[in-house]
Coordinates of C-alpha atoms and ligand atoms in Angstrom, one line a residue:
X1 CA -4.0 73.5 71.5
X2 CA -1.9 71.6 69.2
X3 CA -3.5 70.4 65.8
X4 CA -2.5 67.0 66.7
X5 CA -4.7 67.2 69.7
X6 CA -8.0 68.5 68.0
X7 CA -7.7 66.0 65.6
X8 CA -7.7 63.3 67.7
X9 CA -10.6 65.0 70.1
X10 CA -12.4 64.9 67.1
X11 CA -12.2 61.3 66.4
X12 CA -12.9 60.4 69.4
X13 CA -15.8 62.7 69.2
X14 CA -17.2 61.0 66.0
X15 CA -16.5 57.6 67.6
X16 CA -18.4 58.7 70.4
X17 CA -21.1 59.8 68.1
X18 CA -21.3 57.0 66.8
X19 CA -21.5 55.0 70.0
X20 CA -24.2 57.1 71.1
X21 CA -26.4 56.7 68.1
X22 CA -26.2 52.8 67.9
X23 CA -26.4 52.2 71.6
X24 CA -29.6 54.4 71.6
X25 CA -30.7 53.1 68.5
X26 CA -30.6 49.5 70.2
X27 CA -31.8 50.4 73.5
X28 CA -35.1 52.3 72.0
X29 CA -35.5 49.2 69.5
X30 CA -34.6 46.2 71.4
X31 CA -38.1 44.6 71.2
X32 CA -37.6 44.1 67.6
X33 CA -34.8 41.8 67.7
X34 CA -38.0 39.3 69.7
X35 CA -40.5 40.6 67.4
X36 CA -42.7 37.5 68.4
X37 CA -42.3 37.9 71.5
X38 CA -42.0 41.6 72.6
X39 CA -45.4 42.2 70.5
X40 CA -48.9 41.5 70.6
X41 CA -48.7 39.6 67.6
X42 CA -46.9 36.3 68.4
X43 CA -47.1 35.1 64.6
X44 CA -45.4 38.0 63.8
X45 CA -41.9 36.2 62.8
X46 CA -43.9 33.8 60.6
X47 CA -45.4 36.7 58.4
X48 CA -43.3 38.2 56.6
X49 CA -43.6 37.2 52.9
X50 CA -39.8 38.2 52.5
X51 CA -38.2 35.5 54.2
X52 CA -39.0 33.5 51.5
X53 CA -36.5 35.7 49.1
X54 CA -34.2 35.6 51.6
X55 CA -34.1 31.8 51.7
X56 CA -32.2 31.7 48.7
X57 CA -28.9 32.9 50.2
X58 CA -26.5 31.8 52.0
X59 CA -28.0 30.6 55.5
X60 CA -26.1 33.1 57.5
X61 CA -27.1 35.5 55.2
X62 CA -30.6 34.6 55.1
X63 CA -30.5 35.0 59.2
X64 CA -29.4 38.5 59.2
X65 CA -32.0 39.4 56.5
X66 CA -34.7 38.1 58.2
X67 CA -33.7 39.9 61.5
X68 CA -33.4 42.7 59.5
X69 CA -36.1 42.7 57.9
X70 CA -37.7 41.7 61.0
X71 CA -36.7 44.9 62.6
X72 CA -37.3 47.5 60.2
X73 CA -41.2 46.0 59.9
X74 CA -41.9 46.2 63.5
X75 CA -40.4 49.5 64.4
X76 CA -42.4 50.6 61.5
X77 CA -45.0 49.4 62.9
X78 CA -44.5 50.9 66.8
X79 CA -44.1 53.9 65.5
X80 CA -47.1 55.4 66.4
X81 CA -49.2 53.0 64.5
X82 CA -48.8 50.4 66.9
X83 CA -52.5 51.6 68.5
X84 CA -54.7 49.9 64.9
X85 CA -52.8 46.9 65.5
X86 CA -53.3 46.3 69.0
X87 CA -56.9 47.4 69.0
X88 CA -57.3 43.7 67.7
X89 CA -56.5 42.5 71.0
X90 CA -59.2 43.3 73.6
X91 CA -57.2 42.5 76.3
X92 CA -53.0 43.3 76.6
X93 CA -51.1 43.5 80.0
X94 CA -48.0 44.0 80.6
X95 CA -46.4 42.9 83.8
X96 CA -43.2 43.4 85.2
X97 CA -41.5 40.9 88.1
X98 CA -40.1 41.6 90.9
X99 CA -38.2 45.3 90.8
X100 CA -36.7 44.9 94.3
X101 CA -35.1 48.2 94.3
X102 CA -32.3 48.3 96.8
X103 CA -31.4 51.4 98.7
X104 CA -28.7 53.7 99.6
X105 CA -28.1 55.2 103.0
X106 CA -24.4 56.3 104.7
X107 CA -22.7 53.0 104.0
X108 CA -23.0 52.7 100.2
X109 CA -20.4 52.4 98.7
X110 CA -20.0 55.9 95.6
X111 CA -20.1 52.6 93.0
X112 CA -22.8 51.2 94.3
X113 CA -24.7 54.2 94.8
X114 CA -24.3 55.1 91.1
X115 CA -25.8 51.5 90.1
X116 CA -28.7 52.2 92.3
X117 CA -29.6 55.1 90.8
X118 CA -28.9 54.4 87.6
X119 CA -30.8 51.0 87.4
X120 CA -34.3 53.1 88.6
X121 CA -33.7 54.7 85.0
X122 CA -33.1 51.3 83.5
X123 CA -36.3 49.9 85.0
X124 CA -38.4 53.0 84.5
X125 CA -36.6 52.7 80.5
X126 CA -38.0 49.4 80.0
X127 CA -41.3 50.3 81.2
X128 CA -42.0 53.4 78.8
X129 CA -40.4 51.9 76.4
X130 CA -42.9 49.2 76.3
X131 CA -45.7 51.0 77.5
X132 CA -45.3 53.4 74.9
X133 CA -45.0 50.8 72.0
X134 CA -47.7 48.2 73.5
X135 CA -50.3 50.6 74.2
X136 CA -51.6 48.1 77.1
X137 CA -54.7 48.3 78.9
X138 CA -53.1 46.8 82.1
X139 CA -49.8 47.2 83.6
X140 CA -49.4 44.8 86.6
X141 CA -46.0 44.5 88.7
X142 CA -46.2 41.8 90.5
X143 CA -44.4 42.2 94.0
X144 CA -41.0 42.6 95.1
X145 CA -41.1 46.2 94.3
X146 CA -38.6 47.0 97.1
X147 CA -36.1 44.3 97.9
X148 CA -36.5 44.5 101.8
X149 CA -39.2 44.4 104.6
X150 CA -36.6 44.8 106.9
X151 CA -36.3 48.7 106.3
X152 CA -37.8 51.7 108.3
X153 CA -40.7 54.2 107.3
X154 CA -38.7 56.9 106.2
X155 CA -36.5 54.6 104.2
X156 CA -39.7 52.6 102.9
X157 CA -41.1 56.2 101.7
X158 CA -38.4 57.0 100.1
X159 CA -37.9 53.8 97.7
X160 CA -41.6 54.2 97.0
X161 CA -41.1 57.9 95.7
X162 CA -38.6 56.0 93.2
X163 CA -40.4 53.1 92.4
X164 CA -43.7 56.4 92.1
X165 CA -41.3 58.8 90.4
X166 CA -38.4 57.4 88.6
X167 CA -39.6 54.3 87.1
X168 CA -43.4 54.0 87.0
X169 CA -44.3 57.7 86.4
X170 CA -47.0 57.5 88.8
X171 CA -48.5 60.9 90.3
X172 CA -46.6 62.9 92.7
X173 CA -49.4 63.9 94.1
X174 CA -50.3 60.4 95.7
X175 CA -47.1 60.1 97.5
X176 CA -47.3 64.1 98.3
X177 CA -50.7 63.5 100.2
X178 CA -49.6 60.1 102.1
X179 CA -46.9 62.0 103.4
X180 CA -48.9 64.8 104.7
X181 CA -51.3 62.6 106.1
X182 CA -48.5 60.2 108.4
X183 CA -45.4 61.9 109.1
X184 CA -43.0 62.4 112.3
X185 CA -43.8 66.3 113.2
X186 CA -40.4 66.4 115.2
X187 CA -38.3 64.2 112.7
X188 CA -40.2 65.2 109.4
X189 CA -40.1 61.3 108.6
X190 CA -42.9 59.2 107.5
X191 CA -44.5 57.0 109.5
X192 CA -46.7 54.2 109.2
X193 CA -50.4 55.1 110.0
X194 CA -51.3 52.0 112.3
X195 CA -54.0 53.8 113.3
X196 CA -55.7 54.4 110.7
X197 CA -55.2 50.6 108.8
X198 CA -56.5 49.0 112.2
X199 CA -59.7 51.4 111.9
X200 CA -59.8 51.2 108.0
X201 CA -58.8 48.7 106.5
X202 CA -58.1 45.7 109.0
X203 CA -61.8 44.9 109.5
X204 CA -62.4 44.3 105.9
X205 CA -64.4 47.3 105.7
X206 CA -62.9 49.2 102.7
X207 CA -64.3 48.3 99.6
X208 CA -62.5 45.6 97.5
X209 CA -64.7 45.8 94.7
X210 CA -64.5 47.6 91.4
X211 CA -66.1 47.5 88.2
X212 CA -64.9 48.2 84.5
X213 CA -62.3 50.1 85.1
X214 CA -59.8 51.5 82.9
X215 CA -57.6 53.4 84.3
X216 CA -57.7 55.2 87.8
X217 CA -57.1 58.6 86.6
X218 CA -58.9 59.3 83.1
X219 CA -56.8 62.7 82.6
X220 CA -53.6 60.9 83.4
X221 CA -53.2 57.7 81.4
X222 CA -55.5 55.4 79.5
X223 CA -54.0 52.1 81.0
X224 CA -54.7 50.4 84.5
X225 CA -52.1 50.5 86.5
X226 CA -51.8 47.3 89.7
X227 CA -49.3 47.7 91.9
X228 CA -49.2 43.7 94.0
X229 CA -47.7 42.8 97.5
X230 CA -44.8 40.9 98.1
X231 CA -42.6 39.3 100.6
X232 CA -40.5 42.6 100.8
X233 CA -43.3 44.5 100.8
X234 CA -45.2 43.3 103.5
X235 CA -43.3 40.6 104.3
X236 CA -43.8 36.8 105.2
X237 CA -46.6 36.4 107.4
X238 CA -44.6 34.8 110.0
X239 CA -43.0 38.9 109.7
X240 CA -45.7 40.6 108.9
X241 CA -46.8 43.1 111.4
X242 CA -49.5 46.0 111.7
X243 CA -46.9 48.4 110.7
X244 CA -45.6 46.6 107.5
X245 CA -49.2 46.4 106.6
X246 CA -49.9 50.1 107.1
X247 CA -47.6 51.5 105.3
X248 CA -48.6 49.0 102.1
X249 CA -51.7 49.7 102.3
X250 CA -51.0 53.6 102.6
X251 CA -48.4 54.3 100.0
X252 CA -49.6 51.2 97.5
X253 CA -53.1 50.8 97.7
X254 CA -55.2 47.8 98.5
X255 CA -53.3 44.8 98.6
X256 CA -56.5 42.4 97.9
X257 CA -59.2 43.7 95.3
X258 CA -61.0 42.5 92.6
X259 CA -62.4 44.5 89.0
X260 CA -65.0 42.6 87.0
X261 CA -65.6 44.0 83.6
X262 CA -68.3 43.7 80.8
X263 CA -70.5 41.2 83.4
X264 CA -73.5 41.8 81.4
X265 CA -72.8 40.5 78.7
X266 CA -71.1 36.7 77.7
X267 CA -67.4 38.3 77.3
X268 CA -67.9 38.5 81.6
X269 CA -64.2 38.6 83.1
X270 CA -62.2 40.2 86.3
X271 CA -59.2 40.6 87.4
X272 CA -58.2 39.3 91.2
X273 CA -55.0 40.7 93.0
X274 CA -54.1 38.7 96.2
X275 CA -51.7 38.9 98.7
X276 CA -50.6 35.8 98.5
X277 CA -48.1 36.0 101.5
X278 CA -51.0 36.5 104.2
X279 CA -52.5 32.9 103.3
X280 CA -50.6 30.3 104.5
X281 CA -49.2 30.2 108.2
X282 CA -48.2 30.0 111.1
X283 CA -48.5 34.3 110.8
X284 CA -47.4 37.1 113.3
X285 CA -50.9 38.7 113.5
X286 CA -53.5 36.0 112.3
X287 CA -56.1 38.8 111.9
X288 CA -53.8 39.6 109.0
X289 CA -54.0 36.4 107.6
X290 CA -57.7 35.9 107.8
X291 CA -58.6 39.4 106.7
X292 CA -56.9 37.6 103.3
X293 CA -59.2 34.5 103.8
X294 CA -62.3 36.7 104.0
X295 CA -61.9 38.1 101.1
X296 CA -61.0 34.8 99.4
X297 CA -65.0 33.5 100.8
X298 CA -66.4 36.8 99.6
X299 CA -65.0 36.9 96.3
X300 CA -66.4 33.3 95.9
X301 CA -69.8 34.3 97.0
X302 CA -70.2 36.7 94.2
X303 CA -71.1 33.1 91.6
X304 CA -69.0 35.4 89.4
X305 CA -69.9 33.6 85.6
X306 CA -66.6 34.9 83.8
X307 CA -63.1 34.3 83.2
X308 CA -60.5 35.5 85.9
X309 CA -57.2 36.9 85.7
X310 CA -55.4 35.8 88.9
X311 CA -52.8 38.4 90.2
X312 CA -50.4 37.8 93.2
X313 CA -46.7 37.2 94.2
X314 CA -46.4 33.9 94.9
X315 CA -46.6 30.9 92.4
X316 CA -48.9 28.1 93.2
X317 CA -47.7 24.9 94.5
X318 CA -45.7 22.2 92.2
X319 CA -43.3 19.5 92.9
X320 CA -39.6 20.1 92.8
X321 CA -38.2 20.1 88.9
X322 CA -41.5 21.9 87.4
X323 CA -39.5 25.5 87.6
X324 CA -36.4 26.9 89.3
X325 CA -37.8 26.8 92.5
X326 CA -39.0 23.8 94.5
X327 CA -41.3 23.7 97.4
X328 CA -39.9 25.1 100.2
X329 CA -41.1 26.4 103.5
X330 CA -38.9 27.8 106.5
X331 CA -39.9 28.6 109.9
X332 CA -38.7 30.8 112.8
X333 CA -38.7 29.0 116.5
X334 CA -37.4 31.9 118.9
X335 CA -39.2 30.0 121.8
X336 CA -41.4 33.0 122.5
X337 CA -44.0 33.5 119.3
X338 CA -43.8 30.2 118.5
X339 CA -43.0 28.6 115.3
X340 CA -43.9 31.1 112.7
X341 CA -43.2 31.1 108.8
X342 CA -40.3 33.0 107.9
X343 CA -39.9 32.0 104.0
X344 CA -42.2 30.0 101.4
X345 CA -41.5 29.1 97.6
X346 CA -45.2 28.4 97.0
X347 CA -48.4 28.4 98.3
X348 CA -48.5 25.3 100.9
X349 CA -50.6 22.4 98.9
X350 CA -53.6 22.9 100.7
X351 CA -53.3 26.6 100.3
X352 CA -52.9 26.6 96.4
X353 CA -56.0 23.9 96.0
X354 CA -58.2 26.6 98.5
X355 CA -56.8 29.6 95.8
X356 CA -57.8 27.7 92.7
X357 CA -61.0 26.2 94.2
X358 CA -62.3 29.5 95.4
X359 CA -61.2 31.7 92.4
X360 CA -61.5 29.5 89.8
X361 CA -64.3 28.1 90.2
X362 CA -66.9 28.4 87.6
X363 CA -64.5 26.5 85.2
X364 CA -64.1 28.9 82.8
X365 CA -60.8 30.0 81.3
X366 CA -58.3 32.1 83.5
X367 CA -54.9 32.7 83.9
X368 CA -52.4 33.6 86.8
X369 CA -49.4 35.9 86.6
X370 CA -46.8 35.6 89.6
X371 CA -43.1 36.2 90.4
X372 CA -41.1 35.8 93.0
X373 CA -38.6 32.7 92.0
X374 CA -36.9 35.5 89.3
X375 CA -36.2 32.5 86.6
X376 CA -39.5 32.4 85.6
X377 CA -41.5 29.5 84.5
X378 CA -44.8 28.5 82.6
X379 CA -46.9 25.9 84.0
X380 CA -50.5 24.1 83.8
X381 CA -53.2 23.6 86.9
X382 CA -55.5 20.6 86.2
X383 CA -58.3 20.2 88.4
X384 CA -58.3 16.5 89.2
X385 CA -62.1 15.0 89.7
X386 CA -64.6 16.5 91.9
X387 CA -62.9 17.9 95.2
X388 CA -59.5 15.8 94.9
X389 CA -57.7 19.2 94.7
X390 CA -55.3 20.2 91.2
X391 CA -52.4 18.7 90.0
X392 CA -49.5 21.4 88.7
X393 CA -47.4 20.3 85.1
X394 CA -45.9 21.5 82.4
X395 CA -49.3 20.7 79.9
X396 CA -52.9 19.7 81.5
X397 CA -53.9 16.5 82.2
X398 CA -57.3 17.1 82.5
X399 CA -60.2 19.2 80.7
X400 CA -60.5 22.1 83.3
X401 CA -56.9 23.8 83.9
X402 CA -56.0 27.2 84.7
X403 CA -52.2 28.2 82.8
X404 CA -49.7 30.1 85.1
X405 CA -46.9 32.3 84.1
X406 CA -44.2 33.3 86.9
X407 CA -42.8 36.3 85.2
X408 CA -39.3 36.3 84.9
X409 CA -37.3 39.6 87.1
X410 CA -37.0 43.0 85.1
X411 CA -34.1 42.9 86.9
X412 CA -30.7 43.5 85.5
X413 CA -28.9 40.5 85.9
X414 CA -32.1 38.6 84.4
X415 CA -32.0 40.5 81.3
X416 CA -34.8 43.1 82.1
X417 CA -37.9 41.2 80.8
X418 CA -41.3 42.1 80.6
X419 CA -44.1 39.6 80.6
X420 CA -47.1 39.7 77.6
X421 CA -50.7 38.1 78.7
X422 CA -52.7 39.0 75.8
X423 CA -56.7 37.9 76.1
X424 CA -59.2 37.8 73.1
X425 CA -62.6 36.6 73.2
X426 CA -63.3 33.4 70.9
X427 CA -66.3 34.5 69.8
X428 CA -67.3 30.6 68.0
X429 CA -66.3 28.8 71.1
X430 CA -67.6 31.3 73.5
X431 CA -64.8 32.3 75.5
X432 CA -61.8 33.7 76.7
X433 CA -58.5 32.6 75.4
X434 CA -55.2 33.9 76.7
X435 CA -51.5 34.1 74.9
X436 CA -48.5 34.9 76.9
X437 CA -44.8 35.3 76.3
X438 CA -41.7 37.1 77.8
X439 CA -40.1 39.9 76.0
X440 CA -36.3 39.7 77.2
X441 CA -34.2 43.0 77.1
X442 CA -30.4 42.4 78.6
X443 CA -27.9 43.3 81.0
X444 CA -28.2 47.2 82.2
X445 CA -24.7 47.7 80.5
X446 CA -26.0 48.5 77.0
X447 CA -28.4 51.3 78.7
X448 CA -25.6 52.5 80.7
X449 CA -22.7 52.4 77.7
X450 CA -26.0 54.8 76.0
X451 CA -26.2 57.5 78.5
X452 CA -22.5 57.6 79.7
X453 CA -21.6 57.6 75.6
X454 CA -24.5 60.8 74.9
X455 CA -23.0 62.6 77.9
X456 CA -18.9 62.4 76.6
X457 CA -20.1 63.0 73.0
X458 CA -21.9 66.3 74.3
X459 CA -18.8 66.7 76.6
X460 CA -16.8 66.2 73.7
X461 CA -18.1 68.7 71.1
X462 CA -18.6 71.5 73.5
X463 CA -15.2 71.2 74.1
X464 CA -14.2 70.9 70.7
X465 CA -16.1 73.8 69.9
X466 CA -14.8 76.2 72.2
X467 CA -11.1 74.6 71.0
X468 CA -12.6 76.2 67.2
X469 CA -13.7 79.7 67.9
X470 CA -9.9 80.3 70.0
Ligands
LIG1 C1 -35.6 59.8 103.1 O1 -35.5 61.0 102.4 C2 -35.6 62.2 103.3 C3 -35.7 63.4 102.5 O2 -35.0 63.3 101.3 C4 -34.3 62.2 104.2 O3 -34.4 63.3 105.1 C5 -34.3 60.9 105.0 O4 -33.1 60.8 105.7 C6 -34.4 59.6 104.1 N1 -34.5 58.5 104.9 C7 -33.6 57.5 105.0 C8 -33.9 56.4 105.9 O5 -32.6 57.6 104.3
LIG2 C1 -49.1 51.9 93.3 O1 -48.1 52.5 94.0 C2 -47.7 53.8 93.6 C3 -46.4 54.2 94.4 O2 -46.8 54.5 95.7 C4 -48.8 54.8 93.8 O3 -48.4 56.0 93.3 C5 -50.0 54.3 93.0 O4 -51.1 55.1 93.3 C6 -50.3 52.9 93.4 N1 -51.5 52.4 92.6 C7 -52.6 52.1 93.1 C8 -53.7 51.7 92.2 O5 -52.9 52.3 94.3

């Protein structure tokens, strides 16, 4: 080969190196550029003695040093230290926003099959990423984790293995079982097990009730993972059917639980995940539907004295302007069910003021975490007086409120965020006190220009390498 052409292969190779190092370097940092709001510590911008110093140059200047600065303090502090910080904070969830993994079958296009498959990796990046840095005790994704009911067993099975394999890290051997349990003998497809959710789990006879705990698997990981229902995972309830349940229900467990921890002792609180799609009506199968009211009366019976955590999919009900999304309800009239709902925003009114009545309602502190709209949004619950339901803004308006945070998407286009709900116990005032914020990451082109960049530059060498020793 002429000399011209290895010296230009090795340029290219060192700008490719080079590439490669700073895209990694940016994709494995990212959450330092928001140090305030990627960590547990949201003073953490407002601490650094340094910025100070930098304050006497020029402004620009002064910027760059501070994000600098900025950086360099918190990756130090990630790097394996991370644990002694966060040990401060007794409680630290991380939650993630509607995945809605898309699929591929005979009619994808090569382009956007390669998208597919490389934004599982993108998703499943941002999660260890920040799982590994945040050390959290909860990790919560909150619905949407496939982006259709619409699609068959087999094909439902086989975006859980991703959501299970490629970006949660869950154990295979969850899936593994499911499958041997409900499977097509002749086609070798899963199938939903109808059967055994009408005899399990539709009459409200599993258990929905946990206590202090941790993690599911002890030998596995130390956090708690919650995987919550949405409208493309069940569907609407106007959709819903026996089927869509089953399979739910089958490959991602129970869809309406509670966990109360430490109830002995003042620092009492729980977490509550809802399906929040088989509340309001008209539904397909009302059994579905009421199975969900049941469990809303039970979990009210318990006179639980703590603070709650309120997990589901869809936000609460608020007048139009408070967040992206508006109220909106849509119904299907094919003449022959009836009317039934086909799409919802929020919870109906009277729906949301049931939710908050019967969950919150010891008036201590609590906070809800749902997704669904994608922007995101951060809003306040006041309980007007006794009985007259609550009123939704952007700050309370009366003593007793409950905060909400819709979790922006991880998605791609909406910059891959995760959401922060960090809890400590106030121990002067006696109670619970929560801090949330949103960690953005960006578009899935950096992570892609990353791992298409490593894989020339290894291209690259080997090549140039084998160009040497001829
Ligand atoms: C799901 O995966 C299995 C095995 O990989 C495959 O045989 C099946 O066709 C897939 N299902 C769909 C709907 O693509
Ligand atoms: C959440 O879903 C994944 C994927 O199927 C599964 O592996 C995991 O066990 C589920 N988590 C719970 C707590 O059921």
């Amino acid at each position: 080969m002429g000399l011209f052409i290895q010296r230009a292969l090795f340029y290219l190779c060192i700008v490719g190196s080079l590439t490669t190092l700073i895209s990694h370097f940016y994709i494995f940092t990212y959450p330092s550029t928001h140090a305030n709001l990627c960590s547990w510590d949201h003073e953490l911008e407002w601490d650094i003695p340094w910025q100070r110093d930098a304050a006497l140059g020029q402004w620009h200047l002064k910027k760059w040093v501070h994000i600098g600065v900025n950086y360099v303090i918190d990756m130090i502090r990630s790097l394996g230290g991370a644990s002694q910080w966060d040990k401060k904070t007794q409680l630290r969830m991380l939650a993630f926003g509607d995945p809605q993994i898309i699929g591929v079958n005979k009619h994808t296009t090569y382009r956007s099959g390669v998208d597919t498959f490389g934004n599982d990796f993108f998703l499943g990046h941002i999660f260890q990423l920040m799982q590994r840095r945040l050390n959290p005790t909860h990790v919560v994704i909150l619905g949407d984790l496939i982006s259709s009911q619409w699609v068959d067993d087999s094909e439902y099975f086989n975006r859980t293995r991703r959501y299970s394999q490629r970006i949660y890290n869950r154990k295979p051997s969850v899936l593994q079982r499911a499958f041997q349990e409900s499977h097509d003998r002749q086609t070798g497809q899963y199938k939903s097990p109808v059967q055994w959710w009408k005899d399990n789990v539709g009459n409200n006879h599993q258990e929905c009730s946990y206590k202090d705990v941790y993690t599911w698997d002890k030998s596995f990981e130390n956090f708690l993972f919650v995987n919550v229902s949405g409208n493309h995972d069940v569907g609407y309830s106007g959709d819903t059917t026996y089927e869509m349940m089953s399979r739910y229900n089958h490959l991602y467990g129970k869809d309406n639980f509670w966990i109360e921890y430490q109830t002995q002792s003042k620092r009492a609180w729980r977490i509550v995940v809802l399906n929040s799609l088989a509340l309001d009506g008209p539904c397909l199968h009302s059994e579905i539907c009421d199975r969900t009211w049941e469990f809303l009366s039970e979990l009210h019976l318990q006179g639980f004295n703590g603070s709650t955590i309120l997990l589901t999919h869809v936000p609460l009900y608020k007048r139009e302007g408070l967040c992206k999304d508006g109220p909106s309800m849509e119904y299907y009239d094919d003449g022959q069910d009836g009317v039934l709902l086909a799409e919802q925003n929020h919870l109906s009114q009277e729906s949301s003021d049931r939710v908050l009545d019967l969950v919150f309602d010891n008036g201590k502190p609590g906070f809800i975490l749902n997704g669904h709209d994608h922007w995101g949004c951060e809003t306040v619950y006041s309980q007007m007086g006794d009985g007259n339901g609550w009123e939704c803004d952007k700050s309370n308006t009366s003593a007793r409120y409950v905060r909400e945070a819709t979790v922006k998407s991880v998605m791609g286009q909406y910059h891959g965020n995760s959401g922060l709900l960090r809890g400590d116990f106030n121990e002067e005032r006696q109670e619970w006190e929560y801090e949330y914020s949103l960690c953005p990451f960006t578009r899935e082109h950096p992570w892609w220009v990353a791992k298409v960049s490593l894989f020339l530059t290894v291209l690259g060498w080997s090549v140039y390498a084998l160009v040497q020793m001829h």
